[in-house]
mmCIF file of C-alpha atoms in Angstrom:
data_model
loop_
_atom_site.group_PDB
_atom_site.id
_atom_site.type_symbol
_atom_site.label_atom_id
_atom_site.label_comp_id
_atom_site.label_asym_id
_atom_site.label_seq_id
_atom_site.Cartn_x
_atom_site.Cartn_y
_atom_site.Cartn_z
ATOM 1 C CA MET G 253 60.456 93.406 89.860
ATOM 2 C CA LYS G 254 62.056 96.200 87.839
ATOM 3 C CA SER G 255 62.115 96.100 84.065
ATOM 4 C CA CYS G 256 65.013 96.852 81.766
ATOM 5 C CA LEU G 257 64.916 97.364 78.025
ATOM 6 C CA ILE G 258 68.119 96.149 76.371
ATOM 7 C CA VAL G 259 68.814 98.001 73.158
ATOM 8 C CA ASP G 260 71.727 96.710 71.055
ATOM 9 C CA ASP G 261 72.096 95.501 67.499
ATOM 10 C CA SER G 262 74.428 92.734 68.631
ATOM 11 C CA LYS G 263 72.615 89.584 69.631
ATOM 12 C CA VAL G 264 75.626 88.460 71.678
ATOM 13 C CA ILE G 265 75.683 91.691 73.716
ATOM 14 C CA ARG G 266 71.929 91.427 74.328
ATOM 15 C CA MET G 267 72.405 87.875 75.535
ATOM 16 C CA VAL G 268 75.253 88.777 77.894
ATOM 17 C CA ALA G 269 73.334 91.761 79.264
ATOM 18 C CA LYS G 270 70.165 89.738 79.661
ATOM 19 C CA LYS G 271 71.970 87.090 81.683
ATOM 20 C CA ILE G 272 73.554 89.669 84.015
ATOM 21 C CA LEU G 273 70.277 91.561 84.422
ATOM 22 C CA HIS G 274 68.320 88.407 85.219
ATOM 23 C CA GLU G 275 70.866 87.652 87.928
ATOM 24 C CA LEU G 276 70.159 91.121 89.283
ATOM 25 C CA SER G 277 66.427 90.259 89.282
ATOM 26 C CA PHE G 278 65.364 92.405 86.335
ATOM 27 C CA LYS G 279 62.604 91.586 83.924
ATOM 28 C CA THR G 280 64.055 92.255 80.479
ATOM 29 C CA GLU G 281 62.876 93.140 77.012
ATOM 30 C CA GLU G 282 65.057 93.493 73.928
ATOM 31 C CA ALA G 283 65.253 95.817 70.937
ATOM 32 C CA GLU G 284 67.650 95.679 67.987
ATOM 33 C CA ASP G 285 67.658 99.384 67.227
ATOM 34 C CA GLY G 286 66.344 102.741 68.446
ATOM 35 C CA ALA G 287 63.117 102.545 66.444
ATOM 36 C CA GLN G 288 62.165 99.175 67.929
ATOM 37 C CA ALA G 289 63.100 100.495 71.367
ATOM 38 C CA LEU G 290 60.864 103.524 70.897
ATOM 39 C CA GLU G 291 57.981 101.208 69.981
ATOM 40 C CA ALA G 292 58.619 99.183 73.125
ATOM 41 C CA CYS G 293 58.569 102.370 75.216
ATOM 42 C CA ARG G 294 55.283 103.477 73.661
ATOM 43 C CA ARG G 295 53.770 100.149 74.722
ATOM 44 C CA ALA G 296 55.191 100.235 78.223
ATOM 45 C CA MET G 297 57.814 102.481 79.809
ATOM 46 C CA PRO G 298 60.583 100.352 81.373
ATOM 47 C CA ASP G 299 62.311 101.286 84.620
ATOM 48 C CA ALA G 300 65.719 101.136 82.980
ATOM 49 C CA VAL G 301 67.190 101.211 79.478
ATOM 50 C CA LEU G 302 70.617 99.759 78.667
ATOM 51 C CA LEU G 303 71.445 101.553 75.440
ATOM 52 C CA ASP G 304 73.964 101.024 72.655
ATOM 53 C CA TRP G 305 74.987 104.076 70.592
ATOM 54 C CA ASN G 306 75.695 102.901 67.049
ATOM 55 C CA MET G 307 72.774 100.951 65.597
ATOM 56 C CA PRO G 308 71.041 100.801 62.209
ATOM 57 C CA VAL G 309 67.645 102.513 61.600
ATOM 58 C CA MET G 310 67.807 104.754 64.672
ATOM 59 C CA ASN G 311 70.877 105.198 66.864
ATOM 60 C CA GLY G 312 70.931 105.361 70.640
ATOM 61 C CA ILE G 313 71.247 109.103 71.097
ATOM 62 C CA ASP G 314 68.306 109.848 68.746
ATOM 63 C CA PHE G 315 66.220 107.232 70.536
ATOM 64 C CA LEU G 316 67.053 108.800 73.895
ATOM 65 C CA ARG G 317 65.988 112.295 72.784
ATOM 66 C CA GLU G 318 62.726 110.929 71.328
ATOM 67 C CA MET G 319 62.004 108.754 74.347
ATOM 68 C CA ARG G 320 62.452 111.643 76.805
ATOM 69 C CA LYS G 321 59.718 113.542 74.890
ATOM 70 C CA LEU G 322 57.166 110.731 75.288
ATOM 71 C CA PRO G 323 54.581 110.810 78.095
ATOM 72 C CA GLY G 324 56.337 109.177 81.063
ATOM 73 C CA GLY G 325 59.596 109.368 79.164
ATOM 74 C CA ASP G 326 61.378 110.951 82.090
ATOM 75 C CA HIS G 327 60.856 107.788 84.153
ATOM 76 C CA PRO G 328 63.403 105.339 82.750
ATOM 77 C CA VAL G 329 66.943 105.426 84.081
ATOM 78 C CA VAL G 330 69.099 105.302 80.959
ATOM 79 C CA VAL G 331 72.551 103.738 81.008
ATOM 80 C CA PHE G 332 74.499 103.989 77.780
ATOM 81 C CA CYS G 333 76.639 100.974 76.962
ATOM 82 C CA THR G 334 78.860 101.671 73.978
ATOM 83 C CA THR G 335 82.345 101.471 72.500
ATOM 84 C CA GLU G 336 82.307 105.283 72.131
ATOM 85 C CA ASN G 337 84.682 106.242 74.943
ATOM 86 C CA ASP G 338 85.639 109.869 74.450
ATOM 87 C CA ILE G 339 84.598 112.799 76.608
ATOM 88 C CA GLU G 340 82.599 114.398 73.770
ATOM 89 C CA HIS G 341 80.304 111.399 73.346
ATOM 90 C CA ILE G 342 79.856 111.029 77.102
ATOM 91 C CA GLN G 343 79.054 114.732 77.419
ATOM 92 C CA GLU G 344 76.542 114.522 74.573
ATOM 93 C CA ALA G 345 74.874 111.526 76.216
ATOM 94 C CA ILE G 346 74.514 113.285 79.558
ATOM 95 C CA THR G 347 73.118 116.387 77.882
ATOM 96 C CA ALA G 348 70.565 114.233 76.038
ATOM 97 C CA GLY G 349 69.385 112.812 79.358
ATOM 98 C CA ALA G 350 71.468 109.706 80.019
ATOM 99 C CA ASN G 351 71.921 108.848 83.690
ATOM 100 C CA GLU G 352 75.041 106.711 83.446
ATOM 101 C CA TYR G 353 77.518 105.555 80.858
ATOM 102 C CA ILE G 354 79.332 102.273 80.410
ATOM 103 C CA MET G 355 82.275 102.019 78.038
ATOM 104 C CA LYS G 356 82.550 98.620 76.375
ATOM 105 C CA PRO G 357 83.969 96.135 77.025
ATOM 106 C CA PHE G 358 82.011 95.692 80.231
ATOM 107 C CA ASP G 359 81.473 92.873 82.689
ATOM 108 C CA SER G 360 78.857 92.094 85.307
ATOM 109 C CA GLU G 361 80.817 93.933 87.969
ATOM 110 C CA ILE G 362 80.782 97.207 86.005
ATOM 111 C CA LEU G 363 77.124 96.850 85.088
ATOM 112 C CA GLN G 364 76.212 96.132 88.666
ATOM 113 C CA ALA G 365 78.285 99.065 89.966
ATOM 114 C CA LYS G 366 76.686 101.468 87.487
ATOM 115 C CA PHE G 367 73.142 100.241 88.162
ATOM 116 C CA SER G 368 73.579 100.576 91.893
ATOM 117 C CA GLN G 369 75.050 104.080 91.488
ATOM 118 C CA VAL G 370 71.895 105.276 89.771
ATOM 119 C CA GLY G 371 69.687 103.641 92.380
ATOM 120 C CA LEU G 372 68.381 100.735 90.305
ATOM 121 C CA LEU G 373 69.689 98.139 92.777
ATOM 122 C CA MET F 42 108.118 75.233 98.142
ATOM 123 C CA ARG F 43 110.211 73.875 101.043
ATOM 124 C CA PRO F 44 108.644 74.409 104.492
ATOM 125 C CA GLU F 45 111.765 76.166 105.806
ATOM 126 C CA ASP F 46 111.691 78.552 102.827
ATOM 127 C CA PHE F 47 108.022 79.249 103.431
ATOM 128 C CA ASP F 48 108.651 79.997 107.084
ATOM 129 C CA PHE F 49 111.521 82.297 106.211
ATOM 130 C CA VAL F 50 109.478 84.336 103.731
ATOM 131 C CA ALA F 51 106.397 84.377 105.973
ATOM 132 C CA LYS F 52 108.429 85.803 108.844
ATOM 133 C CA LEU F 53 110.063 88.345 106.587
ATOM 134 C CA LEU F 54 106.677 89.578 105.363
ATOM 135 C CA LYS F 55 105.237 89.719 108.833
ATOM 136 C CA ASP F 56 108.186 91.699 110.173
ATOM 137 C CA ARG F 57 108.266 94.149 107.307
ATOM 138 C CA SER F 58 104.601 94.736 106.578
ATOM 139 C CA GLY F 59 102.483 92.920 109.173
ATOM 140 C CA LEU F 60 101.117 90.691 106.429
ATOM 141 C CA VAL F 61 100.241 87.254 107.688
ATOM 142 C CA ILE F 62 100.590 84.369 105.251
ATOM 143 C CA THR F 63 99.509 80.981 106.571
ATOM 144 C CA ARG F 64 100.607 77.623 105.146
ATOM 145 C CA ASP F 65 97.322 77.231 103.277
ATOM 146 C CA LYS F 66 98.214 80.380 101.320
ATOM 147 C CA ALA F 67 101.556 79.037 100.131
ATOM 148 C CA TYR F 68 100.179 79.066 96.595
ATOM 149 C CA LEU F 69 99.898 82.846 96.875
ATOM 150 C CA LEU F 70 103.595 83.115 97.675
ATOM 151 C CA GLU F 71 104.431 80.943 94.699
ATOM 152 C CA SER F 72 102.177 82.735 92.239
ATOM 153 C CA ARG F 73 103.304 86.219 93.215
ATOM 154 C CA LEU F 74 106.990 85.605 93.819
ATOM 155 C CA THR F 75 107.773 83.441 90.812
ATOM 156 C CA PRO F 76 107.574 86.486 88.490
ATOM 157 C CA VAL F 77 109.932 88.365 90.845
ATOM 158 C CA ALA F 78 112.420 85.491 90.651
ATOM 159 C CA ARG F 79 112.157 85.373 86.853
ATOM 160 C CA LYS F 80 112.660 89.116 86.540
ATOM 161 C CA ARG F 81 115.916 88.709 88.433
ATOM 162 C CA GLY F 82 117.035 85.875 86.194
ATOM 163 C CA LEU F 83 116.699 83.321 88.993
ATOM 164 C CA LYS F 84 115.595 79.797 88.326
ATOM 165 C CA GLY F 85 112.810 79.623 90.829
ATOM 166 C CA LEU F 86 111.607 80.287 94.324
ATOM 167 C CA GLU F 87 114.382 78.356 96.002
ATOM 168 C CA ASP F 88 116.991 80.595 94.444
ATOM 169 C CA LEU F 89 114.936 83.649 95.332
ATOM 170 C CA VAL F 90 114.647 82.641 98.955
ATOM 171 C CA GLY F 91 118.358 81.848 99.008
ATOM 172 C CA GLY F 92 118.947 85.347 97.684
ATOM 173 C CA LEU F 93 116.627 86.865 100.251
ATOM 174 C CA ARG F 94 118.692 85.518 103.135
ATOM 175 C CA THR F 95 121.575 87.757 102.113
ATOM 176 C CA ALA F 96 119.605 90.306 100.098
ATOM 177 C CA GLY F 97 119.857 94.042 100.121
ATOM 178 C CA GLU F 98 116.923 96.357 100.709
ATOM 179 C CA ASP F 99 115.908 96.371 97.038
ATOM 180 C CA LEU F 100 114.948 92.725 96.816
ATOM 181 C CA LEU F 101 113.341 92.679 100.255
ATOM 182 C CA ARG F 102 111.188 95.608 99.204
ATOM 183 C CA GLU F 103 110.276 94.065 95.889
ATOM 184 C CA VAL F 104 109.189 90.845 97.535
ATOM 185 C CA THR F 105 107.117 92.681 100.133
ATOM 186 C CA GLU F 106 105.439 94.799 97.470
ATOM 187 C CA ALA F 107 104.682 91.767 95.332
ATOM 188 C CA MET F 108 102.822 90.210 98.263
ATOM 189 C CA THR F 109 100.613 93.150 99.209
ATOM 190 C CA THR F 110 97.112 93.362 97.816
ATOM 191 C CA ASN F 111 96.430 96.578 95.984
ATOM 192 C CA GLU F 112 92.817 96.359 95.000
ATOM 193 C CA SER F 113 91.195 99.761 95.116
ATOM 194 C CA PHE F 114 88.400 101.602 93.421
ATOM 195 C CA PHE F 115 86.658 104.938 93.420
ATOM 196 C CA PHE F 116 83.795 105.342 95.917
ATOM 197 C CA ARG F 117 84.432 101.823 97.160
ATOM 198 C CA ASP F 118 81.282 100.561 98.922
ATOM 199 C CA ILE F 119 79.661 104.027 98.402
ATOM 200 C CA LYS F 120 78.092 104.108 101.909
ATOM 201 C CA PRO F 121 81.236 105.264 103.795
ATOM 202 C CA PHE F 122 81.454 108.268 101.516
ATOM 203 C CA ASP F 123 77.753 109.063 101.906
ATOM 204 C CA GLN F 124 78.306 108.939 105.672
ATOM 205 C CA PHE F 125 81.333 111.164 105.333
ATOM 206 C CA LYS F 126 79.298 113.770 103.528
ATOM 207 C CA ALA F 127 76.204 113.509 105.718
ATOM 208 C CA MET F 128 77.789 113.176 109.149
ATOM 209 C CA VAL F 129 81.576 113.409 109.431
ATOM 210 C CA LEU F 130 82.135 116.470 107.282
ATOM 211 C CA PRO F 131 79.363 118.588 108.868
ATOM 212 C CA TYR F 132 80.648 117.565 112.299
ATOM 213 C CA MET F 133 84.192 118.602 111.441
ATOM 214 C CA LEU F 134 83.046 121.863 109.836
ATOM 215 C CA ALA F 135 81.191 122.754 113.042
ATOM 216 C CA ASN F 136 83.890 121.621 115.425
ATOM 217 C CA ARG F 137 86.895 123.002 113.573
ATOM 218 C CA ALA F 138 85.192 126.266 112.627
ATOM 219 C CA ALA F 139 87.633 128.376 114.625
ATOM 220 C CA LYS F 140 90.848 127.114 113.047
ATOM 221 C CA LYS F 141 89.341 125.988 109.722
ATOM 222 C CA THR F 142 91.784 123.189 109.242
ATOM 223 C CA MET F 143 91.201 119.487 108.860
ATOM 224 C CA ARG F 144 93.477 116.588 107.998
ATOM 225 C CA ILE F 145 92.360 113.318 106.411
ATOM 226 C CA TRP F 146 94.475 110.218 106.043
ATOM 227 C CA SER F 147 94.031 107.436 103.523
ATOM 228 C CA ALA F 148 96.111 104.734 105.182
ATOM 229 C CA ALA F 149 97.387 102.067 102.780
ATOM 230 C CA SER F 150 96.190 104.241 99.911
ATOM 231 C CA SER F 151 97.224 101.789 97.170
ATOM 232 C CA SER F 152 96.760 103.378 93.739
ATOM 233 C CA GLY F 153 95.049 106.455 95.200
ATOM 234 C CA GLN F 154 91.359 105.960 94.421
ATOM 235 C CA GLU F 155 90.187 106.478 98.007
ATOM 236 C CA ALA F 156 92.225 109.652 98.509
ATOM 237 C CA TYR F 157 91.061 111.055 95.178
ATOM 238 C CA THR F 158 87.435 110.140 95.947
ATOM 239 C CA LEU F 159 87.696 112.275 99.062
ATOM 240 C CA ALA F 160 89.372 115.086 97.143
ATOM 241 C CA MET F 161 86.620 115.104 94.509
ATOM 242 C CA MET F 162 83.937 115.058 97.199
ATOM 243 C CA LEU F 163 85.505 118.024 98.946
ATOM 244 C CA LYS F 164 85.839 119.841 95.656
ATOM 245 C CA GLU F 165 82.130 119.256 95.020
ATOM 246 C CA GLU F 166 81.313 120.916 98.362
ATOM 247 C CA GLY F 167 82.654 124.142 96.846
ATOM 248 C CA ALA F 168 81.765 127.339 98.678
ATOM 249 C CA LYS F 169 81.047 125.585 101.960
ATOM 250 C CA LEU F 170 84.758 125.005 102.364
ATOM 251 C CA ALA F 171 85.945 128.465 101.330
ATOM 252 C CA GLY F 172 88.761 129.566 103.624
ATOM 253 C CA TRP F 173 89.399 126.050 104.888
ATOM 254 C CA LYS F 174 92.712 124.304 104.708
ATOM 255 C CA ILE F 175 92.032 120.631 104.213
ATOM 256 C CA GLU F 176 94.895 118.222 103.760
ATOM 257 C CA ILE F 177 94.541 114.727 102.410
ATOM 258 C CA VAL F 178 97.491 112.422 102.933
ATOM 259 C CA GLY F 179 97.811 109.012 101.281
ATOM 260 C CA THR F 180 100.422 106.548 102.506
ATOM 261 C CA ASP F 181 101.448 103.104 101.371
ATOM 262 C CA ILE F 182 104.454 100.823 101.705
ATOM 263 C CA SER F 183 104.487 100.120 97.995
ATOM 264 C CA THR F 184 106.525 102.657 96.041
ATOM 265 C CA GLU F 185 105.052 101.275 92.827
ATOM 266 C CA MET F 186 101.516 102.004 94.044
ATOM 267 C CA LEU F 187 102.532 105.455 95.272
ATOM 268 C CA GLU F 188 103.952 106.286 91.845
ATOM 269 C CA LYS F 189 100.709 105.167 90.196
ATOM 270 C CA ALA F 190 98.687 107.214 92.675
ATOM 271 C CA LYS F 191 100.779 110.335 92.081
ATOM 272 C CA ALA F 192 100.425 109.990 88.325
ATOM 273 C CA GLY F 193 96.670 109.694 88.716
ATOM 274 C CA LEU F 194 96.411 107.514 85.608
ATOM 275 C CA TYR F 195 93.673 104.888 85.496
ATOM 276 C CA SER F 196 92.502 102.350 82.971
ATOM 277 C CA GLN F 197 89.026 102.413 81.464
ATOM 278 C CA PHE F 198 88.154 99.472 83.685
ATOM 279 C CA GLU F 199 89.328 101.279 86.835
ATOM 280 C CA VAL F 200 87.373 104.465 86.159
ATOM 281 C CA GLN F 201 84.193 102.477 85.685
ATOM 282 C CA ARG F 202 84.273 100.802 89.070
ATOM 283 C CA GLY F 203 82.303 103.163 91.285
ATOM 284 C CA LEU F 204 83.033 106.519 89.718
ATOM 285 C CA PRO F 205 79.839 108.365 88.661
ATOM 286 C CA ILE F 206 80.038 109.380 84.999
ATOM 287 C CA GLN F 207 79.484 113.063 85.813
ATOM 288 C CA LEU F 208 82.634 113.046 87.942
ATOM 289 C CA LEU F 209 84.614 111.262 85.234
ATOM 290 C CA VAL F 210 83.672 113.957 82.752
ATOM 291 C CA LYS F 211 84.342 116.725 85.215
ATOM 292 C CA TYR F 212 87.631 115.626 86.742
ATOM 293 C CA PHE F 213 89.370 113.357 84.222
ATOM 294 C CA LYS F 214 91.050 113.762 80.856
ATOM 295 C CA LYS F 215 91.501 110.983 78.385
ATOM 296 C CA THR F 216 95.102 110.371 77.398
ATOM 297 C CA ALA F 217 95.443 107.638 74.772
ATOM 298 C CA GLU F 218 94.024 104.539 76.501
ATOM 299 C CA MET F 219 94.160 105.887 80.030
ATOM 300 C CA TRP F 220 92.207 108.433 82.046
ATOM 301 C CA GLN F 221 94.113 110.983 84.078
ATOM 302 C CA ILE F 222 92.711 112.834 87.049
ATOM 303 C CA ASP F 223 92.772 116.635 86.991
ATOM 304 C CA PRO F 224 95.944 118.310 88.320
ATOM 305 C CA ALA F 225 93.759 120.357 90.700
ATOM 306 C CA ILE F 226 92.507 117.155 92.333
ATOM 307 C CA ARG F 227 95.969 115.575 92.325
ATOM 308 C CA GLY F 228 97.273 118.710 94.053
ATOM 309 C CA MET F 229 94.852 118.145 96.958
ATOM 310 C CA VAL F 230 96.538 114.885 97.979
ATOM 311 C CA GLN F 231 100.063 114.339 99.242
ATOM 312 C CA TYR F 232 101.433 110.849 98.970
ATOM 313 C CA ARG F 233 104.106 109.483 101.257
ATOM 314 C CA GLU F 234 105.792 106.139 101.654
ATOM 315 C CA TYR F 235 104.940 104.895 105.119
ATOM 316 C CA ASN F 236 104.721 101.640 107.025
ATOM 317 C CA LEU F 237 101.756 101.333 109.388
ATOM 318 C CA LEU F 238 103.872 99.302 111.790
ATOM 319 C CA HIS F 239 106.201 102.234 112.390
ATOM 320 C CA ASP F 240 105.764 105.198 114.721
ATOM 321 C CA LEU F 241 103.135 107.336 112.999
ATOM 322 C CA LYS F 242 103.791 110.596 114.854
ATOM 323 C CA PRO F 243 105.937 112.113 112.078
ATOM 324 C CA LEU F 244 102.827 112.112 109.885
ATOM 325 C CA GLY F 245 101.133 114.583 112.226
ATOM 326 C CA GLN F 246 97.595 114.483 113.569
ATOM 327 C CA PHE F 247 94.558 113.357 111.539
ATOM 328 C CA ASP F 248 90.933 114.233 112.214
ATOM 329 C CA VAL F 249 89.626 111.443 109.973
ATOM 330 C CA VAL F 250 91.424 108.221 109.115
ATOM 331 C CA PHE F 251 90.416 105.792 106.383
ATOM 332 C CA CYS F 252 92.099 102.444 107.052
ATOM 333 C CA ARG F 253 89.785 100.125 105.152
ATOM 334 C CA ASN F 254 90.504 96.546 104.192
ATOM 335 C CA VAL F 255 93.983 96.689 105.698
ATOM 336 C CA LEU F 256 93.597 95.016 109.094
ATOM 337 C CA ILE F 257 92.160 91.886 107.454
ATOM 338 C CA TYR F 258 95.691 90.960 106.371
ATOM 339 C CA PHE F 259 97.132 91.196 109.913
ATOM 340 C CA ASP F 260 97.041 88.877 112.896
ATOM 341 C CA GLN F 261 95.364 89.935 116.139
ATOM 342 C CA PRO F 262 98.381 91.453 117.937
ATOM 343 C CA THR F 263 99.355 93.402 114.803
ATOM 344 C CA LYS F 264 95.775 94.698 114.434
ATOM 345 C CA THR F 265 95.875 95.933 118.026
ATOM 346 C CA ARG F 266 99.238 97.553 117.513
ATOM 347 C CA VAL F 267 98.187 99.332 114.327
ATOM 348 C CA LEU F 268 94.921 100.586 115.844
ATOM 349 C CA ASP F 269 96.761 101.827 118.936
ATOM 350 C CA ASN F 270 99.332 103.538 116.712
ATOM 351 C CA ILE F 271 96.576 105.238 114.727
ATOM 352 C CA SER F 272 94.765 106.395 117.852
ATOM 353 C CA ARG F 273 97.902 108.229 118.943
ATOM 354 C CA VAL F 274 97.761 110.476 115.871
ATOM 355 C CA MET F 275 94.072 111.315 116.268
ATOM 356 C CA PRO F 276 92.291 113.946 118.370
ATOM 357 C CA ASP F 277 89.642 113.108 121.017
ATOM 358 C CA ASP F 278 86.880 113.623 118.513
ATOM 359 C CA GLY F 279 88.303 111.945 115.449
ATOM 360 C CA PHE F 280 86.709 109.328 113.202
ATOM 361 C CA LEU F 281 88.213 106.127 111.928
ATOM 362 C CA TYR F 282 86.842 104.178 108.987
ATOM 363 C CA LEU F 283 87.423 100.439 108.723
ATOM 364 C CA GLY F 284 86.440 98.024 105.964
ATOM 365 C CA GLY F 285 83.138 96.137 105.951
ATOM 366 C CA ALA F 286 84.706 92.951 107.347
ATOM 367 C CA GLU F 287 86.730 94.712 110.044
ATOM 368 C CA THR F 288 85.985 95.905 113.569
ATOM 369 C CA VAL F 289 87.683 97.335 116.660
ATOM 370 C CA LEU F 290 85.590 95.169 118.975
ATOM 371 C CA GLY F 291 87.792 92.868 121.006
ATOM 372 C CA ILE F 292 90.875 94.328 119.323
ATOM 373 C CA SER F 293 91.328 97.844 120.636
ATOM 374 C CA ASP F 294 89.689 99.950 123.332
ATOM 375 C CA LYS F 295 90.955 103.142 121.758
ATOM 376 C CA PHE F 296 87.939 103.326 119.461
ATOM 377 C CA LYS F 297 84.239 102.635 119.749
ATOM 378 C CA PRO F 298 81.616 102.118 117.076
ATOM 379 C CA VAL F 299 79.512 105.165 116.171
ATOM 380 C CA PRO F 300 75.878 104.089 116.786
ATOM 381 C CA GLU F 301 73.969 103.297 113.616
ATOM 382 C CA GLN F 302 76.950 104.130 111.401
ATOM 383 C CA ARG F 303 78.475 100.926 110.141
ATOM 384 C CA GLY F 304 82.202 100.989 109.611
ATOM 385 C CA ILE F 305 82.842 104.262 111.479
ATOM 386 C CA TYR F 306 84.589 104.373 114.818
ATOM 387 C CA ALA F 307 85.055 107.331 117.136
ATOM 388 C CA THR F 308 88.087 108.015 119.247
ATOM 389 C CA THR F 309 86.181 109.002 122.372
ATOM 390 C CA ARG F 310 83.389 111.458 121.959
ATOM 391 C CA VAL F 311 80.466 110.701 119.696
ATOM 392 C CA PRO F 312 78.908 113.682 117.947
ATOM 393 C CA GLY F 313 75.708 114.704 119.762
ATOM 394 C CA LYS F 314 72.461 114.618 117.958
#
């Protein structure tokens, strides 16, 4: 069973994502911001990270850069999931090491399509 | 809806587009045609059907278009495009090396995602195709869909269904709330209004034909007729793509499945290993 770390400061989004990911047979863990997510990665590297951009304490892009520097930090497939929907943000995410990018609002079809594109399904 | 009205519209659709609507799908007629009636200031379906009996081309076309299904997305099903890159394209590059031309047809192209997927894939091949003249033609009976395809404008939802993010960044520009595909990619595809039930010869010959999720809407004789029509505009070593729920088996002897390649059919010869 693959694992996915859901990083979003919205409880509702985490719940929605968790439900979809469980249906896709993922084991999930949650984090409310980038700092918590980084802690989770230090404990155990997930196979996938579903990552919000704007969060308190540490945002998504800073988390991503830090996570990629950790031992084993190149393993997780990172899919951004954010309301930021301009080319500049997408470009920045890719440069920082994101594998895919979902623009909110999203549904299970989009999440599934993106996860299968990056080989998680 | 009155049975005689249903029969009249069902026959009209079948004659014009091949689309088969059975009685159990009467709700589909009602849900899609009621807006057409309203737009024309008619009271309901009965008035619309009454109008259809004496209607000009405009209304007949509008009704036909309202009934066609136009779902489409980039890299739909993924696998067919992987196969195209791994098998069909190398085969064509080897077998057309002398004349360096190749023609691809997206039949029933809807809003253009399939044709543009192929265009982007070919663009990504870059230097390998230097000196080649590759034409992609998209056809549909819906002028509304053709206009959308030509404009190359897609919603945020549409560009997230199947399109890898790297290709979005590379080949699309954001315009207000929509995403528009690059003029260079748009320029690789020609769109034409065309009915698959008509003689296809004027379209010219196609080495590869994508006709996916189209036959499912037709009855058996229409499927046979369309497949036979398509085979007449293909060379001896052409490839036909059908949708996941479609087959040529028992429908046409003009094509045969390519071994171990789901969804691809060969005109006669199968590329040697």
